[in-house]
Coordinates of N, CA, C and O in Angstrom, one line a residue:
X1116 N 137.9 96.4 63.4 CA 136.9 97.2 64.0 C 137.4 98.7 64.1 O 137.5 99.3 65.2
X1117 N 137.8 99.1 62.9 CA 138.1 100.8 63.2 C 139.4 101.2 64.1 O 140.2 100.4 64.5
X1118 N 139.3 102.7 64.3 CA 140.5 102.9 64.7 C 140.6 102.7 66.3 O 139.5 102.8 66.9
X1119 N 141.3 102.6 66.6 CA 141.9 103.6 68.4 C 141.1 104.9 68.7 O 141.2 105.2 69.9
X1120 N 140.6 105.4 68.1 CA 139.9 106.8 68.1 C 138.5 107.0 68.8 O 137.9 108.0 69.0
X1121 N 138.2 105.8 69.0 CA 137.0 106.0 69.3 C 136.0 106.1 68.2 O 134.9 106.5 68.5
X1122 N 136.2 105.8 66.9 CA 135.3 105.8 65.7 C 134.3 105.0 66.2 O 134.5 104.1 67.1
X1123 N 132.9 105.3 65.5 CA 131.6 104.6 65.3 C 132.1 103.0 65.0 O 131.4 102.0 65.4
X1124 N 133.7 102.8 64.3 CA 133.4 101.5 63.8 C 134.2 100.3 65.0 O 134.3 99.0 64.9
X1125 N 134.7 101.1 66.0 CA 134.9 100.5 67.1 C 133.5 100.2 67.8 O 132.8 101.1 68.1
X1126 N 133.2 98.7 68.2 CA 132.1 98.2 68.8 C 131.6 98.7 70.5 O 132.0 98.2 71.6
X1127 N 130.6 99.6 70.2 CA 130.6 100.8 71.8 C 130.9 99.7 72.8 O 132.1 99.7 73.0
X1128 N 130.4 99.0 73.4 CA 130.5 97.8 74.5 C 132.2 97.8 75.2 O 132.6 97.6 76.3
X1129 N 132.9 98.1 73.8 CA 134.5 97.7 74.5 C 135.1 99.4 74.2 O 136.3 99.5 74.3
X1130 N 134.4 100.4 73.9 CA 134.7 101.4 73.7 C 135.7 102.2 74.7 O 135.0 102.8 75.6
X1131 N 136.9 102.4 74.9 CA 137.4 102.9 76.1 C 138.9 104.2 75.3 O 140.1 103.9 75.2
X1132 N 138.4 105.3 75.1 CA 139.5 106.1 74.4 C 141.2 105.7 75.1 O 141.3 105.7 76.3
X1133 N 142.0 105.5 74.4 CA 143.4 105.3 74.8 C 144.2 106.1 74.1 O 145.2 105.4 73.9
X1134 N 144.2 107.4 73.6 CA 145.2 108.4 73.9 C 145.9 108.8 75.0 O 145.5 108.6 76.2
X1135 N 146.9 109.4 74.7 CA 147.4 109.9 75.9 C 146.7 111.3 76.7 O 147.0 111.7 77.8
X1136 N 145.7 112.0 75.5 CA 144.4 113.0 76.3 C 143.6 112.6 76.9 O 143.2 112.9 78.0
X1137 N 143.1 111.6 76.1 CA 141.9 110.8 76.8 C 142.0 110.2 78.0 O 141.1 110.2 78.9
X1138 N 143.2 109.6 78.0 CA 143.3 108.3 79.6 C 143.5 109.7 80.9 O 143.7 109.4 82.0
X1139 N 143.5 110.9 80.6 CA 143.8 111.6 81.7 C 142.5 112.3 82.8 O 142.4 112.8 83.9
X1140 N 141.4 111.8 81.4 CA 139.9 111.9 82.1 C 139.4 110.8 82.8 O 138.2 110.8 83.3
X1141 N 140.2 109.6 83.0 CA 139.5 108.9 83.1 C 139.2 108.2 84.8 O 138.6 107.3 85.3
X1142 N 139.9 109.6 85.3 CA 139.1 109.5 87.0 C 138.2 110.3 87.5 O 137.4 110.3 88.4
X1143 N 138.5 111.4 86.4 CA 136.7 112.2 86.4 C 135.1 111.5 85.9 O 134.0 112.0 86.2
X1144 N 135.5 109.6 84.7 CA 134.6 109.2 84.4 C 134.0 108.2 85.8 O 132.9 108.2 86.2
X1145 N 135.0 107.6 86.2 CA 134.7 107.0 87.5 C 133.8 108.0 88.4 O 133.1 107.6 89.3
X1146 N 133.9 109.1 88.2 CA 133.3 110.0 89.7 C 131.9 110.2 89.1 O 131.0 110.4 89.9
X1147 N 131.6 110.2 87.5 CA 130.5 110.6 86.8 C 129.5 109.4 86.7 O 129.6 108.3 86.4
X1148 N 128.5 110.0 87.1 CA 126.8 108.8 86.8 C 126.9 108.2 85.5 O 127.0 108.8 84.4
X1149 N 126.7 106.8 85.7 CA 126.9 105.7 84.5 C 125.5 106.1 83.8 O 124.4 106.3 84.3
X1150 N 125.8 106.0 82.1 CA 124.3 105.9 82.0 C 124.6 104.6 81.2 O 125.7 104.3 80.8
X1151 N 123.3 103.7 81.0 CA 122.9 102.3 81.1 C 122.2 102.5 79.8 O 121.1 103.1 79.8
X1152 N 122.8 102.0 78.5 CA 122.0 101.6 77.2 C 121.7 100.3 77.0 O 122.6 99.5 77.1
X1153 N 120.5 100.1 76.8 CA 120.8 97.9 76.6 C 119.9 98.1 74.9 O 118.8 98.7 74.5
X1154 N 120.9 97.5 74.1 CA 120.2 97.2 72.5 C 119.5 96.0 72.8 O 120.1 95.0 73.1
X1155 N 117.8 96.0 72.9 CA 117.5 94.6 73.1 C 117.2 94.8 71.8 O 116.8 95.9 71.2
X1156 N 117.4 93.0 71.4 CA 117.5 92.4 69.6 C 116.9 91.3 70.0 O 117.0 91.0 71.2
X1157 N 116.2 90.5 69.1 CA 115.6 89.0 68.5 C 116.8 88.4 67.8 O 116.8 87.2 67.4
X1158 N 118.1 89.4 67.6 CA 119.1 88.4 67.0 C 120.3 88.9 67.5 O 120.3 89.1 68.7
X1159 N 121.3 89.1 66.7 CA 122.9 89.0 67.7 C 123.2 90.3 68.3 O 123.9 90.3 69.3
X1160 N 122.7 91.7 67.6 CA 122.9 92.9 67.9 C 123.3 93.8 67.5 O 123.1 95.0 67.8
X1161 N 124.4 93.4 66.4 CA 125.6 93.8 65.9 C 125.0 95.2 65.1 O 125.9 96.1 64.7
X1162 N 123.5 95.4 64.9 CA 123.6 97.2 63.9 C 122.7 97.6 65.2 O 122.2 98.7 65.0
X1163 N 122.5 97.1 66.2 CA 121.9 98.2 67.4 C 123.2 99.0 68.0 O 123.5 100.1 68.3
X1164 N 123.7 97.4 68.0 CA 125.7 97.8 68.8 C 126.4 98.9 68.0 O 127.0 100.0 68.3
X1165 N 126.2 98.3 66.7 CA 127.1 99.8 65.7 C 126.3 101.0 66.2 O 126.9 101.9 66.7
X1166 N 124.6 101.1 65.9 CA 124.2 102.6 66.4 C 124.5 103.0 67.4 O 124.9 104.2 67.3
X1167 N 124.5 102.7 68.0 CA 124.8 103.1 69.4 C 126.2 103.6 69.7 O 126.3 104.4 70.7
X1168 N 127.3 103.1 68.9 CA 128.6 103.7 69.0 C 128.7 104.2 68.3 O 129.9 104.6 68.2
X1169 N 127.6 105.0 66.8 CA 128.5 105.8 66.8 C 127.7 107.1 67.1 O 127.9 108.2 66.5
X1170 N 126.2 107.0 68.5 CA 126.0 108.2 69.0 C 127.0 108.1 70.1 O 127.5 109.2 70.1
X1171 N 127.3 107.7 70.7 CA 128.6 107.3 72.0 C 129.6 108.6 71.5 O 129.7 109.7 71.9
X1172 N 130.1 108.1 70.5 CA 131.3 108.5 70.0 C 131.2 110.2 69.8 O 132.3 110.7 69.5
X1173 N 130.1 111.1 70.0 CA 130.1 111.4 69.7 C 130.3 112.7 71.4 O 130.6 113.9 71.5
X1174 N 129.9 111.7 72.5 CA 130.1 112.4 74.1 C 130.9 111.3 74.2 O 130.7 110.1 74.0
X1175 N 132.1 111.9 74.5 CA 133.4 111.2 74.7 C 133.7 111.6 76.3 O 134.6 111.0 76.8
X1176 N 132.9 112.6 77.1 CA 133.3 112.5 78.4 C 132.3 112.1 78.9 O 132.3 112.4 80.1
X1177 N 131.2 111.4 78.7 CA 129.6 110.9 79.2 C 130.4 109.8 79.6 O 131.3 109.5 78.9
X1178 N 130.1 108.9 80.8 CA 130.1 107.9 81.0 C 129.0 106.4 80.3 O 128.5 105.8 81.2
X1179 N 128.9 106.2 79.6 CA 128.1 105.3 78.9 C 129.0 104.0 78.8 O 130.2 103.8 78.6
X1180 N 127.7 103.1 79.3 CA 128.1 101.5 79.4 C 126.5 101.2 78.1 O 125.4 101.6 78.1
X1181 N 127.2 100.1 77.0 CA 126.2 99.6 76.4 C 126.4 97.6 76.4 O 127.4 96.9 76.3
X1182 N 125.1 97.5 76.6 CA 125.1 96.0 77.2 C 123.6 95.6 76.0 O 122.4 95.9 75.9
X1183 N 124.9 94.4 75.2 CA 123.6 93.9 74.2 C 123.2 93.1 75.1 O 123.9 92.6 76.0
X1184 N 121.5 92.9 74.8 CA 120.7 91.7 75.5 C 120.0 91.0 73.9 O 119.0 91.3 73.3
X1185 N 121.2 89.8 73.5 CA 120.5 89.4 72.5 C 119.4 87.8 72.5 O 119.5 87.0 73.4
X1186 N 118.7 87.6 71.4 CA 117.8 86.9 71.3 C 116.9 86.8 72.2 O 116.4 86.0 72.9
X1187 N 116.6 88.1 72.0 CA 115.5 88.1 73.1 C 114.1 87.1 72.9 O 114.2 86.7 71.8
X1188 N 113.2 86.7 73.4 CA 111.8 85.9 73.4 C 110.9 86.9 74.1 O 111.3 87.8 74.8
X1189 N 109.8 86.6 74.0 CA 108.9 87.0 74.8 C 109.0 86.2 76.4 O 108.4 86.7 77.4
X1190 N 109.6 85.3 76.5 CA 109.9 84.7 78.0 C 110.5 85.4 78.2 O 110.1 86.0 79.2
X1191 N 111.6 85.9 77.8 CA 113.0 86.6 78.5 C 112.6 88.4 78.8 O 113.0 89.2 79.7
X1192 N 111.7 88.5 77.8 CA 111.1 90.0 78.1 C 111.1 91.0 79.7 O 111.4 92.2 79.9
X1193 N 110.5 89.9 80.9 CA 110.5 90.2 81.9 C 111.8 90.5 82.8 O 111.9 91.2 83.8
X1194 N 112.8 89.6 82.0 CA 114.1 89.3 82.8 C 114.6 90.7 82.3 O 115.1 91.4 83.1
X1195 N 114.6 91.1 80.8 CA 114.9 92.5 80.3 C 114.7 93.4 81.1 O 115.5 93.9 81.9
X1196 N 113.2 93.9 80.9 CA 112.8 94.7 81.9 C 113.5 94.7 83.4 O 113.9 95.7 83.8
X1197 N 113.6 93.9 83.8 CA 113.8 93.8 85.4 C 115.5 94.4 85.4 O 115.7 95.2 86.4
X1198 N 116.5 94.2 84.5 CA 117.7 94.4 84.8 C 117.5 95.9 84.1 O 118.4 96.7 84.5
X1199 N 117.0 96.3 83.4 CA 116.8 97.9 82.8 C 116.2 99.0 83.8 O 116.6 100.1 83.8
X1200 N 115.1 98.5 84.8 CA 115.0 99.3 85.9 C 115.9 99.0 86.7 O 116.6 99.9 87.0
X1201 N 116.2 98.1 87.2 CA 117.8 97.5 87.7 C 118.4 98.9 88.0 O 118.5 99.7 88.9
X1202 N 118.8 98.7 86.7 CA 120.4 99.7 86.3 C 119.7 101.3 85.5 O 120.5 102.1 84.9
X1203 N 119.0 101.4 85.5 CA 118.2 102.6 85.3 C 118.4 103.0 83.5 O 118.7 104.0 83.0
X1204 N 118.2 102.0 83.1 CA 118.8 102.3 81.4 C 117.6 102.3 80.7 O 116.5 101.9 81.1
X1205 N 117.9 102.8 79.5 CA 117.3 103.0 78.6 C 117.1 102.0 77.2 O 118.0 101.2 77.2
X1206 N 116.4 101.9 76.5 CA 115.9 100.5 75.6 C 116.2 101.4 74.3 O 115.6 102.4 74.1
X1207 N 117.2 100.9 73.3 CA 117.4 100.9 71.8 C 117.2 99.1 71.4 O 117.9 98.2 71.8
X1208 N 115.8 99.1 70.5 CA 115.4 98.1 70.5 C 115.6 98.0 68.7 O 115.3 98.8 67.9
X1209 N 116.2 96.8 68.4 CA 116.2 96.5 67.1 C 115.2 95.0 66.7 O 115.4 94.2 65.8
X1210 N 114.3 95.0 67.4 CA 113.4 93.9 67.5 C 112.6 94.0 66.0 O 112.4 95.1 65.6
X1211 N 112.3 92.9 65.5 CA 111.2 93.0 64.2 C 110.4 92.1 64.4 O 109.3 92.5 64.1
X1212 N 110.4 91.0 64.8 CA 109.2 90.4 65.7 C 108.1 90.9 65.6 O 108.9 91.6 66.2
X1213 N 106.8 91.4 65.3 CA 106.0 92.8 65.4 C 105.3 91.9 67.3 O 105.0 92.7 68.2
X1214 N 105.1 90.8 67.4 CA 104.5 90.3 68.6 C 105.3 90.8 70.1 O 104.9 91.2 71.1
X1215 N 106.9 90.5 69.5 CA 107.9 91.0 70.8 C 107.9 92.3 70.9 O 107.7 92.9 71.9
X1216 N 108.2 92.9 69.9 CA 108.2 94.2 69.3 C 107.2 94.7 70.8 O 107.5 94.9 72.0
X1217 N 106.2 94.7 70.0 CA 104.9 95.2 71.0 C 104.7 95.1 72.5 O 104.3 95.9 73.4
X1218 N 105.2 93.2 72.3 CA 105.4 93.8 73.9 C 106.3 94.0 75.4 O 106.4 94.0 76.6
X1219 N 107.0 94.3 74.2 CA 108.7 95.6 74.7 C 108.2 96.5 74.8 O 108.6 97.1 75.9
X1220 N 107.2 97.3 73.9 CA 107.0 99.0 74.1 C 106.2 99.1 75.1 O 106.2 100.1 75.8
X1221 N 105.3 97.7 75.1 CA 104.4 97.9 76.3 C 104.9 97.8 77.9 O 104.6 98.5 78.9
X1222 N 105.4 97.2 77.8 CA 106.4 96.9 79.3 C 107.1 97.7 79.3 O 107.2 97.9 80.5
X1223 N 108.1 98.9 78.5 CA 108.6 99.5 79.0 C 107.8 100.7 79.1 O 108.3 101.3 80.1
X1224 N 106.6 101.4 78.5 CA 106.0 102.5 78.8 C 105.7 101.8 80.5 O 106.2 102.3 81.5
X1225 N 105.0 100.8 80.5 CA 103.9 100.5 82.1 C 105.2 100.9 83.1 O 105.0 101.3 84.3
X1226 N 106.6 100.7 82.5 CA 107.8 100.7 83.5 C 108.3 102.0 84.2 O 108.6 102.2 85.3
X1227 N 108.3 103.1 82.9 CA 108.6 104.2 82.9 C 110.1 104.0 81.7 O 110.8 105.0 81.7
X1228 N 110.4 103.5 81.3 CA 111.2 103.3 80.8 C 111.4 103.9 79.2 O 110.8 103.2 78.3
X1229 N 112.2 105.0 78.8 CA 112.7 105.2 78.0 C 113.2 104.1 76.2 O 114.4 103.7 75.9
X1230 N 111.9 103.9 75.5 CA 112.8 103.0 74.6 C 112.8 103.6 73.1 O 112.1 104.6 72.9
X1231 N 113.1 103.3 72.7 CA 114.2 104.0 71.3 C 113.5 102.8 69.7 O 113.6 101.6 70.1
X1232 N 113.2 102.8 69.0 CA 112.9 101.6 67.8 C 113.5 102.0 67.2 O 113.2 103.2 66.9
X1233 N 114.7 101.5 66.5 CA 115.6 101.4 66.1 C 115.5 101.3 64.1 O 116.2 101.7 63.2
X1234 N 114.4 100.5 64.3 CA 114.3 99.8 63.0 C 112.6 100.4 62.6 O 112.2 100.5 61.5
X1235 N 111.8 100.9 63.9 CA 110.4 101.0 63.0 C 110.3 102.4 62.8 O 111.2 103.2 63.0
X1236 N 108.9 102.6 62.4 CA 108.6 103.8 62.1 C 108.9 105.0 62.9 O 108.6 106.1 62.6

């Protein structure tokens, strides 16, 4: 999975710079507002996860937590939603489903919630 560097091909989720520059920031990141990405997917997550690291990679002093929510259903949709206003994050959705799809955008517009499609138009 890529280098130490923090490359895109390091998987964002476990993303944590370990230079000896980098580790000296890292009680200004504790003091800094978390922001909350969740890739919800219909399958394991792995190219929402790659997107997402390599815009991560790109604010290296942002505090960013990314949390796949995989196989999602239309049952689980509500539990999504509920932990995304939770933790105040935002939706990069790689869903193709067009039925779940739909009603992800819909729940998250009625929520206020910020979501991203990943894969559609």
């Amino acid at each position: 999975f890529g280098d130490d560097d923090g490359s895109p091909a390091t998987p964002a989720s476990r993303y944590y710079p370990m230079n000896e520059k980098a580790s000296e920031g890292f009680g200004k990141l504790e003091e800094q507002k978390q922001y909350n990405i969740f890739v919800v997917t219909t399958g394991i997550g792995y190219c929402g996860e790659r997107m997402a690291a390599a815009v991560i990679a790109q604010f290296k002093e942002v505090n960013i937590r990314v949390e796949v929510l995989s196989h999602v259903t239309e049952e689980r949709l509500d539990f999504v939603i509920s932990e995304v206003v939770r933790l105040q994050g935002l939706v990069c959705s790689t869903v193709v489903v067009d039925t779940i799809r739909q009603l992800l955008e819909k729940k998250c517009e009625e929520n206020g919630i910020f979501c991203v499609d990943l894969f559609g138009p």
